[in-house]
Coordinates of C-alpha atoms in Angstrom, one line a residue:
M18 CA -31.5 -27.7 31.1
S19 CA -33.3 -26.1 28.2
E20 CA -31.2 -22.9 28.6
T21 CA -27.9 -24.8 28.3
Q22 CA -28.9 -27.2 25.6
P23 CA -28.5 -24.7 22.7
L24 CA -25.0 -23.8 24.0
I25 CA -24.0 -27.4 24.1
D26 CA -25.4 -28.0 20.6
L27 CA -23.6 -25.0 19.2
K28 CA -20.3 -26.2 20.7
R29 CA -20.7 -29.6 19.2
L30 CA -21.6 -28.1 15.9
E31 CA -18.5 -25.9 16.0
E32 CA -16.3 -29.0 16.7
R33 CA -17.9 -31.0 13.9
N34 CA -17.5 -28.1 11.5
H35 CA -13.9 -27.6 12.5
K36 CA -13.1 -31.3 11.8
H37 CA -14.8 -31.0 8.4
N38 CA -12.8 -27.8 7.5
L39 CA -9.5 -29.5 8.4
S40 CA -10.4 -32.7 6.4
I41 CA -11.3 -31.0 3.1
D42 CA -8.9 -31.1 0.2
K43 CA -6.7 -28.0 0.7
R44 CA -4.9 -28.1 -2.7
P45 CA -7.6 -26.5 -4.9
I46 CA -8.5 -24.0 -2.1
L47 CA -4.9 -22.9 -1.7
T48 CA -4.5 -22.8 -5.4
A49 CA -7.5 -20.4 -5.7
L50 CA -6.3 -18.3 -2.7
Y51 CA -2.7 -18.1 -3.9
L52 CA -3.7 -17.2 -7.4
G53 CA -5.9 -14.4 -6.1
S54 CA -3.2 -13.0 -3.8
F55 CA -0.7 -13.3 -6.6
L56 CA -2.9 -11.4 -9.1
A57 CA -3.8 -8.7 -6.5
S58 CA -0.1 -8.0 -5.6
L59 CA 0.9 -8.2 -9.3
D60 CA -1.9 -5.8 -10.3
N61 CA -0.8 -3.0 -7.9
T62 CA 2.9 -3.3 -8.9
V63 CA 2.1 -3.3 -12.6
V64 CA 0.0 -0.1 -12.4
A65 CA 2.7 1.7 -10.5
N66 CA 5.0 1.0 -13.5
M67 CA 2.5 2.2 -16.2
M68 CA 1.2 5.5 -14.7
E69 CA 3.5 7.6 -16.9
T70 CA 2.7 5.6 -20.1
V71 CA -1.1 5.8 -19.5
S72 CA -1.2 9.4 -18.5
N73 CA 0.9 10.4 -21.5
E74 CA -1.2 8.4 -23.9
F75 CA -4.3 10.3 -22.7
H76 CA -2.4 13.6 -22.6
E77 CA -3.3 14.0 -18.9
S78 CA 0.0 13.7 -17.1
E79 CA -1.2 16.2 -14.5
K80 CA -3.8 13.6 -13.3
K81 CA -1.5 10.7 -12.9
Q82 CA -1.8 10.7 -9.1
Y83 CA -5.5 9.7 -9.3
I84 CA -4.5 6.4 -11.0
A85 CA -2.8 5.3 -7.8
T86 CA -5.0 6.8 -5.2
S87 CA -8.3 5.6 -6.7
F88 CA -7.3 2.0 -6.2
L89 CA -5.8 2.6 -2.8
L90 CA -8.9 4.4 -1.5
T91 CA -11.3 1.5 -1.9
N92 CA -8.6 -1.1 -1.0
T93 CA -8.2 0.7 2.3
A94 CA -11.8 1.3 3.2
F95 CA -13.1 -2.1 2.2
Q96 CA -10.4 -4.3 3.7
P97 CA -11.8 -4.4 7.3
L98 CA -15.3 -4.9 6.0
Y99 CA -14.8 -8.2 4.2
G100 CA -13.8 -10.1 7.3
K101 CA -17.1 -9.1 9.0
L102 CA -19.0 -9.9 5.8
S103 CA -17.6 -13.4 5.7
D104 CA -18.7 -14.0 9.3
L105 CA -22.2 -13.1 8.4
I106 CA -22.7 -14.8 5.0
G107 CA -19.8 -17.2 4.8
R108 CA -16.3 -17.3 3.3
K109 CA -17.3 -18.4 -0.2
P110 CA -19.9 -15.8 -1.0
A111 CA -17.7 -13.0 0.4
L112 CA -14.7 -14.1 -1.6
L113 CA -16.8 -14.5 -4.8
I114 CA -18.1 -10.9 -4.3
A115 CA -14.5 -9.6 -3.9
L116 CA -13.3 -11.5 -7.1
T117 CA -16.3 -10.2 -9.1
F118 CA -15.3 -6.6 -8.2
F119 CA -11.7 -7.5 -9.2
W120 CA -12.5 -8.7 -12.8
V121 CA -15.2 -6.1 -13.4
G122 CA -12.6 -3.4 -12.5
C123 CA -10.1 -4.9 -14.9
V124 CA -12.7 -4.8 -17.7
I125 CA -13.5 -1.1 -17.0
T126 CA -9.8 -0.3 -16.9
M127 CA -9.1 -2.2 -20.2
F128 CA -11.6 -0.2 -22.2
S129 CA -10.9 3.2 -20.6
N130 CA -10.2 6.2 -22.8
S131 CA -9.1 8.8 -20.2
V132 CA -7.4 9.0 -16.9
T133 CA -10.8 9.5 -15.3
Q134 CA -12.2 6.3 -16.7
F135 CA -9.0 4.4 -15.9
S136 CA -9.2 5.7 -12.3
I137 CA -12.8 4.5 -12.0
G138 CA -11.7 1.0 -13.1
R139 CA -9.0 1.1 -10.5
F140 CA -11.5 2.2 -7.9
V141 CA -13.7 -0.9 -8.6
C142 CA -10.5 -3.1 -8.6
G143 CA -9.6 -1.8 -5.2
M144 CA -13.0 -2.9 -3.8
G145 CA -12.1 -6.4 -4.9
C146 CA -8.4 -6.7 -4.1
G147 CA -9.0 -5.5 -0.5
G148 CA -11.3 -8.5 0.0
V149 CA -9.0 -11.0 -1.8
N150 CA -6.1 -10.2 0.4
S151 CA -7.9 -10.1 3.8
L152 CA -10.1 -13.2 3.1
S153 CA -7.2 -15.3 2.0
S154 CA -5.7 -15.1 5.4
V155 CA -9.0 -15.8 7.1
I156 CA -9.7 -18.9 5.0
V157 CA -6.2 -20.3 5.6
S158 CA -6.9 -20.1 9.3
D159 CA -10.2 -22.1 8.8
I160 CA -8.6 -25.0 6.9
C161 CA -5.3 -25.4 8.8
D162 CA -4.6 -26.2 12.5
A163 CA -2.4 -24.0 14.6
R164 CA 0.7 -26.0 13.9
M165 CA 0.4 -25.5 10.1
R166 CA -0.8 -21.9 10.3
G167 CA 2.6 -20.4 10.3
I168 CA 3.9 -22.6 7.5
M169 CA 0.9 -21.7 5.3
Q170 CA 1.3 -18.0 6.1
G171 CA 4.9 -18.3 5.0
Y172 CA 3.7 -19.7 1.6
S173 CA 1.2 -16.9 1.4
N174 CA 3.9 -14.3 1.9
L175 CA 6.1 -16.0 -0.6
V176 CA 3.3 -15.9 -3.3
F177 CA 2.5 -12.2 -2.5
A178 CA 6.2 -11.3 -2.8
A179 CA 6.3 -13.2 -6.1
G180 CA 3.5 -11.1 -7.4
Q181 CA 5.4 -7.9 -6.4
F182 CA 8.7 -9.4 -7.7
L183 CA 7.3 -10.4 -11.2
G184 CA 4.7 -7.7 -11.6
A185 CA 6.9 -4.9 -12.8
P186 CA 9.1 -6.8 -15.2
I187 CA 6.2 -8.8 -16.7
G188 CA 4.0 -5.8 -16.9
G189 CA 6.8 -3.7 -18.4
L190 CA 7.4 -6.4 -21.0
I191 CA 3.7 -6.5 -22.0
I192 CA 3.5 -2.6 -22.0
D193 CA 6.6 -2.4 -24.3
T194 CA 5.4 -5.1 -26.7
I195 CA 1.6 -5.4 -27.1
G196 CA 0.4 -2.5 -25.0
W197 CA -0.9 -1.7 -21.4
R198 CA -4.5 -2.7 -22.1
Y199 CA -3.4 -6.4 -22.4
V200 CA -2.1 -6.3 -18.8
F201 CA -5.8 -6.1 -17.6
S202 CA -7.3 -8.3 -20.4
L203 CA -5.0 -11.1 -19.5
Q204 CA -5.9 -10.8 -15.8
V205 CA -9.7 -11.3 -16.4
P206 CA -9.6 -15.0 -17.4
L207 CA -7.2 -15.7 -14.6
V208 CA -9.5 -14.1 -12.0
L209 CA -12.5 -16.0 -13.5
I210 CA -10.5 -19.3 -13.1
C211 CA -9.8 -18.3 -9.5
Q212 CA -13.5 -17.6 -9.0
F213 CA -14.5 -21.0 -10.5
L214 CA -12.1 -22.7 -8.1
V215 CA -13.5 -20.8 -5.1
Y216 CA -17.1 -21.7 -6.1
N217 CA -16.4 -25.4 -6.4
N218 CA -13.9 -25.9 -3.5
V219 CA -14.3 -23.4 -0.7
N220 CA -16.9 -25.3 1.1
I221 CA -16.1 -24.1 4.6
K222 CA -18.7 -24.7 7.3
L223 CA -19.2 -22.1 10.1
A224 CA -21.5 -22.6 13.1
H225 CA -22.2 -18.9 13.5
V226 CA -23.4 -18.5 9.9
P227 CA -27.1 -19.2 9.6
K228 CA -28.2 -21.7 7.1
Y229 CA -31.3 -19.7 6.2
G230 CA -31.9 -15.9 6.3
K231 CA -28.3 -14.9 6.1
Y232 CA -29.1 -12.4 3.2
T233 CA -31.9 -10.7 5.1
W234 CA -31.6 -7.1 6.2
K235 CA -32.2 -8.2 9.8
H236 CA -29.0 -10.2 9.6
L237 CA -26.9 -8.0 7.3
K238 CA -27.5 -4.8 9.3
R239 CA -24.9 -6.1 11.7
L240 CA -22.4 -5.1 9.0
D241 CA -21.2 -1.6 9.6
I242 CA -22.1 -0.3 6.2
G243 CA -22.6 3.3 7.5
G244 CA -19.1 3.3 9.0
T245 CA -17.5 2.0 5.8
F246 CA -19.4 4.5 3.7
T247 CA -18.5 7.5 5.9
L248 CA -14.9 6.3 6.2
T249 CA -14.6 6.0 2.4
C250 CA -16.1 9.5 1.9
T251 CA -13.8 11.0 4.5
I252 CA -10.7 9.4 3.0
G253 CA -11.9 10.3 -0.5
S254 CA -12.3 14.0 0.4
L255 CA -8.8 14.0 1.9
L256 CA -7.3 12.4 -1.2
I257 CA -8.9 14.9 -3.6
L258 CA -7.6 17.8 -1.5
T259 CA -4.1 16.3 -1.2
S260 CA -4.1 15.4 -4.9
D261 CA -5.1 18.9 -6.0
D262 CA -2.5 20.4 -8.3
G263 CA -4.1 23.8 -8.4
M264 CA -7.0 23.0 -10.7
L265 CA -9.7 23.1 -8.0
S266 CA -11.4 26.5 -7.4
G267 CA -11.4 28.0 -3.9
F268 CA -15.1 27.3 -3.6
T269 CA -14.7 23.6 -4.5
K270 CA -11.8 23.2 -2.0
N271 CA -13.9 24.8 0.8
M272 CA -16.8 22.4 0.0
L273 CA -14.4 19.5 0.1
Y274 CA -13.1 20.6 3.5
L275 CA -16.7 20.9 4.7
A276 CA -17.7 17.5 3.2
G277 CA -14.6 15.8 4.8
L278 CA -15.4 17.3 8.2
I279 CA -19.1 16.3 8.0
F280 CA -18.3 12.7 6.9
A281 CA -15.6 12.4 9.6
I282 CA -18.1 13.5 12.3
L283 CA -20.7 11.1 10.9
F284 CA -18.2 8.3 10.9
L285 CA -17.4 8.9 14.6
L286 CA -21.1 9.1 15.5
T287 CA -21.7 5.9 13.6
E288 CA -19.0 4.1 15.4
F289 CA -19.8 5.3 18.9
F290 CA -23.5 5.5 18.9
W291 CA -25.3 4.0 15.9
A292 CA -23.4 0.9 14.7
S293 CA -24.4 -2.3 16.5
E294 CA -20.9 -3.8 15.7
R295 CA -18.2 -1.2 15.1
L296 CA -15.8 -1.2 12.2
I297 CA -12.9 0.1 14.3
P298 CA -12.7 -0.7 18.1
F299 CA -11.2 2.6 19.2
E300 CA -10.6 1.5 22.8
I301 CA -7.7 -0.6 21.8
L302 CA -5.9 2.4 20.3
L303 CA -4.9 3.7 23.7
G304 CA -1.4 3.4 24.9
R305 CA 1.2 1.3 23.1
T306 CA -1.1 0.0 20.4
G307 CA -1.9 3.6 19.3
I308 CA 1.8 4.5 19.1
V309 CA 2.6 1.3 17.1
S310 CA -0.3 2.1 14.8
L311 CA 1.1 5.6 14.2
I312 CA 4.5 4.1 13.3
I313 CA 2.8 1.8 10.8
V314 CA 1.0 4.7 9.1
I315 CA 4.2 6.7 8.8
S316 CA 6.3 3.9 7.5
S317 CA 3.7 3.0 4.9
F318 CA 3.3 6.7 4.0
V319 CA 7.0 7.1 3.1
M320 CA 7.4 3.6 1.5
F321 CA 4.5 3.6 -1.0
G322 CA 4.9 7.2 -2.0
D323 CA 8.3 6.2 -3.2
M324 CA 7.0 3.1 -4.9
F325 CA 5.0 5.2 -7.3
R326 CA 7.5 8.0 -7.6
K327 CA 10.6 6.0 -8.5
P328 CA 9.3 4.6 -11.9
L329 CA 8.3 8.2 -12.8
Y330 CA 11.8 9.4 -12.1
L331 CA 13.5 6.6 -14.0
Q332 CA 11.3 7.0 -17.1
L333 CA 11.4 10.8 -17.2
M334 CA 15.0 11.5 -16.0
Q335 CA 16.9 8.4 -17.1
N336 CA 14.9 7.4 -20.2
F337 CA 14.1 4.0 -18.8
T338 CA 11.4 1.8 -20.4
P339 CA 8.7 0.4 -18.1
A340 CA 10.5 -3.0 -18.4
D341 CA 13.7 -1.4 -17.2
C342 CA 12.0 0.2 -14.2
G343 CA 10.7 -3.2 -13.2
V344 CA 14.2 -4.4 -12.4
F345 CA 14.5 -1.8 -9.6
T346 CA 11.2 -2.9 -7.9
I347 CA 12.5 -6.5 -7.8
F348 CA 15.1 -5.5 -5.1
T349 CA 12.4 -4.0 -2.8
S350 CA 10.5 -7.3 -3.1
L351 CA 13.7 -9.3 -2.3
A352 CA 14.1 -7.4 0.9
A353 CA 10.8 -8.7 2.3
P354 CA 11.6 -12.4 2.9
V355 CA 15.1 -11.5 4.2
A356 CA 13.7 -9.0 6.7
S357 CA 11.0 -11.5 7.8
F358 CA 13.5 -14.2 8.4
V359 CA 16.0 -12.0 10.3
T360 CA 13.3 -10.4 12.4
G361 CA 11.8 -13.8 13.2
F362 CA 15.2 -15.2 14.2
I363 CA 15.9 -12.3 16.5
T364 CA 12.5 -12.4 18.3
K365 CA 12.8 -16.2 18.6
H366 CA 16.3 -16.3 20.2
T367 CA 16.3 -13.1 22.2
K368 CA 16.7 -13.3 26.0
K369 CA 15.1 -9.9 26.4
S370 CA 11.4 -9.2 26.5
V371 CA 10.0 -10.0 23.1
E372 CA 7.8 -7.0 23.1
Y373 CA 10.7 -4.7 24.0
V374 CA 12.9 -6.2 21.2
C375 CA 10.1 -5.6 18.7
Y376 CA 10.0 -1.9 19.7
E377 CA 13.7 -1.7 19.3
L378 CA 13.4 -3.3 15.8
C379 CA 10.7 -0.7 14.9
L380 CA 13.2 2.0 15.9
F381 CA 15.9 0.4 13.8
A382 CA 13.5 0.1 10.9
V383 CA 12.5 3.8 11.0
C384 CA 16.2 4.8 11.2
L385 CA 17.1 2.6 8.2
Q386 CA 14.3 4.1 6.2
F387 CA 15.5 7.6 7.1
L388 CA 19.0 6.8 6.0
G389 CA 17.8 5.2 2.8
F390 CA 15.6 8.1 1.7
S391 CA 18.2 10.7 2.7
L392 CA 20.9 9.0 0.6
E393 CA 18.5 8.5 -2.3
C394 CA 17.5 12.2 -2.2
I395 CA 21.2 13.2 -2.3
L396 CA 21.9 10.8 -5.2
I397 CA 19.0 12.1 -7.3
D398 CA 20.0 15.7 -6.5
Y399 CA 23.6 14.9 -7.6
L400 CA 22.8 12.7 -10.6
K401 CA 22.3 14.5 -13.9
P402 CA 19.4 13.6 -16.1
K403 CA 19.8 11.4 -19.2
L404 CA 20.5 13.4 -22.4
G405 CA 20.9 17.1 -21.8
L406 CA 23.5 18.3 -19.3
S407 CA 27.1 18.6 -20.4
S408 CA 29.7 16.4 -18.9
T409 CA 31.8 19.4 -18.0
V410 CA 29.3 20.7 -15.4
T411 CA 31.7 19.8 -12.6
T412 CA 35.3 18.8 -12.2
L413 CA 34.5 16.4 -9.3
E414 CA 35.8 12.9 -10.2
L415 CA 32.8 11.3 -8.5
Y416 CA 30.5 13.0 -10.9
D417 CA 32.0 11.1 -13.8
L418 CA 31.5 7.9 -11.9
L419 CA 27.8 8.8 -11.5
D420 CA 27.3 9.5 -15.2
T421 CA 24.0 8.2 -16.4
D422 CA 25.8 5.7 -18.7
K423 CA 27.8 4.2 -15.8
L424 CA 26.8 1.4 -13.4
L425 CA 27.6 3.0 -10.1
W426 CA 24.5 5.1 -9.7
K427 CA 22.3 2.2 -10.4
I428 CA 24.0 0.1 -7.7
L429 CA 23.6 3.0 -5.2
L430 CA 19.9 3.3 -6.1
V431 CA 19.5 -0.5 -5.6
C432 CA 21.1 -0.2 -2.2
T433 CA 18.8 2.6 -1.1
S434 CA 15.8 0.7 -2.4
L435 CA 16.9 -2.4 -0.4
M436 CA 17.4 -0.2 2.8
N437 CA 13.9 1.2 2.4
G438 CA 12.3 -2.1 1.7
Y439 CA 14.1 -3.9 4.5
G440 CA 13.2 -1.3 7.0
Y441 CA 9.5 -1.3 6.0
C442 CA 9.2 -5.1 6.2
T443 CA 11.1 -5.3 9.5
M444 CA 8.5 -2.8 10.9
L445 CA 5.6 -4.9 9.6
V446 CA 6.8 -8.2 11.0
S447 CA 7.8 -6.6 14.4
T448 CA 4.3 -5.1 14.9
L449 CA 2.6 -8.4 14.0
V450 CA 4.8 -10.2 16.6
V451 CA 3.8 -7.5 19.2
V452 CA 0.1 -8.4 18.5
V453 CA 0.7 -12.1 19.1
F454 CA 2.6 -11.5 22.4
T455 CA 0.6 -8.6 23.9
V456 CA -3.0 -8.9 22.7
D457 CA -5.5 -11.4 24.0
K458 CA -6.4 -14.1 21.5
S459 CA -10.0 -12.9 21.4
Q460 CA -8.8 -9.6 20.0
Q461 CA -5.8 -10.7 17.9
G462 CA -7.9 -10.9 14.7
T463 CA -9.4 -7.5 15.3
V464 CA -6.1 -5.8 16.1
T465 CA -4.3 -7.5 13.1
G466 CA -7.0 -6.3 10.8
L467 CA -6.8 -2.9 12.2
F468 CA -3.0 -2.8 11.7
Y469 CA -3.6 -3.7 8.0
L470 CA -6.1 -0.8 7.8
W471 CA -3.4 1.6 9.1
R472 CA -0.9 0.2 6.6
S473 CA -3.4 0.8 3.8
L474 CA -4.3 4.2 5.1
G475 CA -0.6 5.2 5.2
T476 CA -0.3 3.9 1.7
V477 CA -3.2 5.9 0.4
I478 CA -2.1 9.2 2.0
G479 CA 1.5 8.7 1.2
T480 CA 1.0 8.0 -2.5
S481 CA -1.4 10.9 -2.9
F482 CA 0.7 13.4 -1.0
I483 CA 4.1 12.6 -2.5
L484 CA 2.9 12.5 -6.1
T485 CA 0.9 15.7 -5.6
T486 CA 3.9 17.5 -3.9
Y487 CA 6.0 16.6 -6.9
Q488 CA 3.3 17.7 -9.4
K489 CA 2.6 21.1 -7.7
V490 CA 6.3 22.0 -7.5
L491 CA 6.8 20.9 -11.1
N492 CA 3.8 23.0 -12.3
K493 CA 5.0 26.1 -10.6
K494 CA 8.6 25.9 -11.8
L495 CA 7.6 25.1 -15.3
Y496 CA 5.2 28.0 -15.4
N497 CA 7.8 30.4 -14.1
Y498 CA 10.3 29.3 -16.7
I499 CA 8.2 28.5 -19.9
V500 CA 5.4 31.0 -19.5
L501 CA 7.0 33.9 -17.7
K502 CA 10.5 33.6 -19.2
L503 CA 10.1 31.9 -22.6
N504 CA 6.6 33.4 -23.1
S505 CA 5.0 30.1 -24.4
L506 CA 1.8 29.1 -22.7
E507 CA 1.2 26.6 -25.4
N508 CA 4.4 24.6 -24.8
Y509 CA 3.7 24.8 -21.0
N510 CA 0.3 23.1 -21.5
K511 CA 1.9 20.5 -23.8
I512 CA 4.5 19.4 -21.2
I513 CA 1.9 19.5 -18.3
H514 CA -0.4 17.2 -20.2
D515 CA 2.3 15.0 -21.7
S516 CA 5.6 15.0 -19.8
S517 CA 7.3 12.9 -22.5
Q518 CA 7.4 16.1 -24.6
V519 CA 10.2 17.5 -22.3
R520 CA 12.9 16.3 -24.7
K521 CA 11.0 17.0 -27.9
L522 CA 9.6 20.6 -27.8
Y523 CA 13.0 22.3 -27.7
K524 CA 15.2 19.6 -29.2
D525 CA 17.0 22.2 -31.3
D526 CA 17.9 24.2 -28.3
I527 CA 19.9 22.0 -25.9
K528 CA 20.2 24.6 -23.2
I529 CA 16.4 24.9 -22.8
T530 CA 16.1 21.2 -22.8
E531 CA 18.8 21.0 -20.1
K532 CA 17.0 23.6 -18.0
L533 CA 13.6 21.8 -18.3
L534 CA 15.2 18.5 -17.3
D535 CA 16.8 20.2 -14.3
I536 CA 13.4 21.6 -13.3
F537 CA 12.0 18.0 -13.3
R538 CA 15.0 16.8 -11.3
Q539 CA 14.5 19.6 -8.7
S540 CA 10.8 18.7 -8.3
F541 CA 11.7 15.1 -7.6
V542 CA 14.2 16.1 -5.0
I543 CA 11.8 18.4 -3.2
S544 CA 9.2 15.6 -3.1
Y545 CA 11.6 13.7 -0.9
L546 CA 11.8 16.4 1.8
P547 CA 8.4 15.7 3.5
Q548 CA 9.3 12.0 3.9
I549 CA 12.7 12.8 5.4
V550 CA 11.3 15.3 7.9
I551 CA 8.5 13.0 8.9
L552 CA 10.9 10.1 9.4
L553 CA 13.2 12.3 11.5
L554 CA 10.3 13.2 13.8
T555 CA 9.3 9.6 14.0
I556 CA 12.8 8.6 15.1
V557 CA 12.5 11.1 18.0
M558 CA 9.1 9.8 19.0
T559 CA 10.0 6.1 18.8
S560 CA 13.3 6.7 20.7
I561 CA 11.3 8.3 23.6
F562 CA 8.8 5.5 23.5
V563 CA 11.6 2.8 23.6
L564 CA 13.3 4.6 26.5
E565 CA 10.0 4.8 28.4
M566 CA 9.4 1.1 27.7
K567 CA 12.9 0.3 29.1
K568 CA 12.2 2.2 32.3
T569 CA 8.9 0.3 32.7
L570 CA 10.6 -3.1 32.2
D571 CA 13.4 -2.2 34.6
S572 CA 10.9 -1.1 37.2
D573 CA 9.0 -4.4 36.7
V574 CA 12.2 -6.4 37.2
E575 CA 13.0 -4.6 40.4
D576 CA 9.5 -5.2 41.7
D577 CA 9.8 -8.9 40.9
R578 CA 13.1 -9.1 42.8
A579 CA 11.7 -7.3 45.8
V580 CA 8.8 -9.8 45.9
E581 CA 11.2 -12.7 45.6
A582 CA 13.3 -11.3 48.5
I583 CA 10.3 -11.1 50.7

C-alpha cells in the first residue's frame, strides 16, 4: 500500500493542477505569448531587410552573412533545450530567462558600432527567441484542452505570420526615416512589457516540477547542457567555415575543421553515453522519420537562404529602399495561411491513407520550390540592373517588358516568391500531420520539437551557405576585373567593404559601372545554382520514397483482403 500511495497522490495532484491550469484567465497569458511570438518573428524579418544598410554603414559588406547566421546559430541550438528546462524549473522561469536574453540582445545590437558587435547582439537575441517560440506552444498546451488546442494554434500561427508580414515594411519605414537602431530600441520596452505580463500571469502548476530544490545542481543536471554546448560549437564551426569569404588562413581553417570534428564526436559521446536525458533521441530518426527530417532540412535550406538574399538583390541591383523590399516579403507570408488551409483540407477529406497523402504533398512542395527557384533564377539572369545597361542590349520584345521601370518583372518575382513560400509551408504542415498520425502520443512532443530543430538547422546552414557563395563569387569576379584589369586595388577594397559604392566610384564612366553591376548580377545568379541542384536531387529521392510507400500500402491492402477472404 505504501508503494502505490505516492503514485496515487501524484495522479491526483496532476488532475488538480490540470483543472487549475484550465481555469486560470487565459487572456493576459495569451497576450504575453502572442506579443512575444510577434516580436520574435518580426525581429528576424526586419534584420533580413537591414543587412545591406548596416554592413554598408560600418563599411564591412564582406561580413554581412554573419549578421544572419549569428542569430540563427543560437536560435537553432537552444530551441530544443527550453522545453526540457521548463519541465525542470517550470514554465514561468524558463520563459522569463528567454525574454531576458531577447531584450539584452536588442540592447547590445542597438549600441553596436561594427558588424562584429552587431552579430554578438544577434547571437544573444537568438538565445532568447528560440525559447520564446518553443515555450509559447508548450504553455498553450498547458492552459487549453484538446478541443481548443487546434484553434489556439491557429491564432498562434496567425500572430507569427503577422510578425513576418509586417516586419519588413515597418522595419523598412523605420530604417528609412529615423534609422535602424530604433528598430531594436523600440523592441526593448515591448519585450519588458511581455516579461511583466509573464511574471504576473503565467502561474501554471506542474506536478513533476518540485516545489523546493528545483534550482539545485542535482536537479538541473538532468538538463543536457553538455549536448547543447557541443552541438552549438559544432554548428558554429560549420557556420564559420561555410561563411568564409577567403579571409581565413589555411591554418585557421584546418583548426576549425579539427574543432568541428572534435565537438561533433563529443556531442555524440554525450548523447549516447554521458547524458542522463538526451537532447536528441536518435532512435526515432530511423526509417520514414529520418527521410522526412532530411526533406525538412533541405526545404528550409533553400527557403531561408533566399529570404536573406532577395533584399540584397533588390537593394543592390534595382535600387530599392528597405521599405520597398518589405513589400516582396509580404507575399511569402501570405502564402503561409493559404498553404496551411489547403493542406489541412486535403488531409481531412482524403480517402487515401493520410500518411501517404502527406508524403505526396511533400513531393508536390519540393517540386513547387524547384520550379519557383528555377524561374526566379532565369528572371534575375535576364533582368538588367537598375541604372547602367543600355536599352539597346537586345532586340527581344520581352526584354522591353522586363525593363526595370516596368511592372511585369515585379509581378513575376511576386509569383516566384509565392511559389517558394507556398511549397515551404505545405511541406511544414504535411510533416506535422505525419507526426500526429504516425507517432505515439508519448513521443509526439519530442518528435515535433526535433522537426523544429531540423527546420532551424536547415535555416542556419542555408542562410550561411547561400550568402557566402554569393560573396565568394562576387569577390573573385570583382578582383579579376577591378584589380587585374583596371589596376585599382583601392577601389576594389572600397566596393568590397561598401557595396553601395558600385554606382559611385565610376559614375563618370558608364561602361565600367555597367560591367560592375553585371558582375553583381552574375554573382546572384550563381548563388541560385546550389539550391536548384539540391532541390532536383530531393525530388528524385522523394519520388523514390513515395513509390516505395505506395508499394508498401498496396501490399498491406492485399494482405488485409487475403485475411478477410479466409
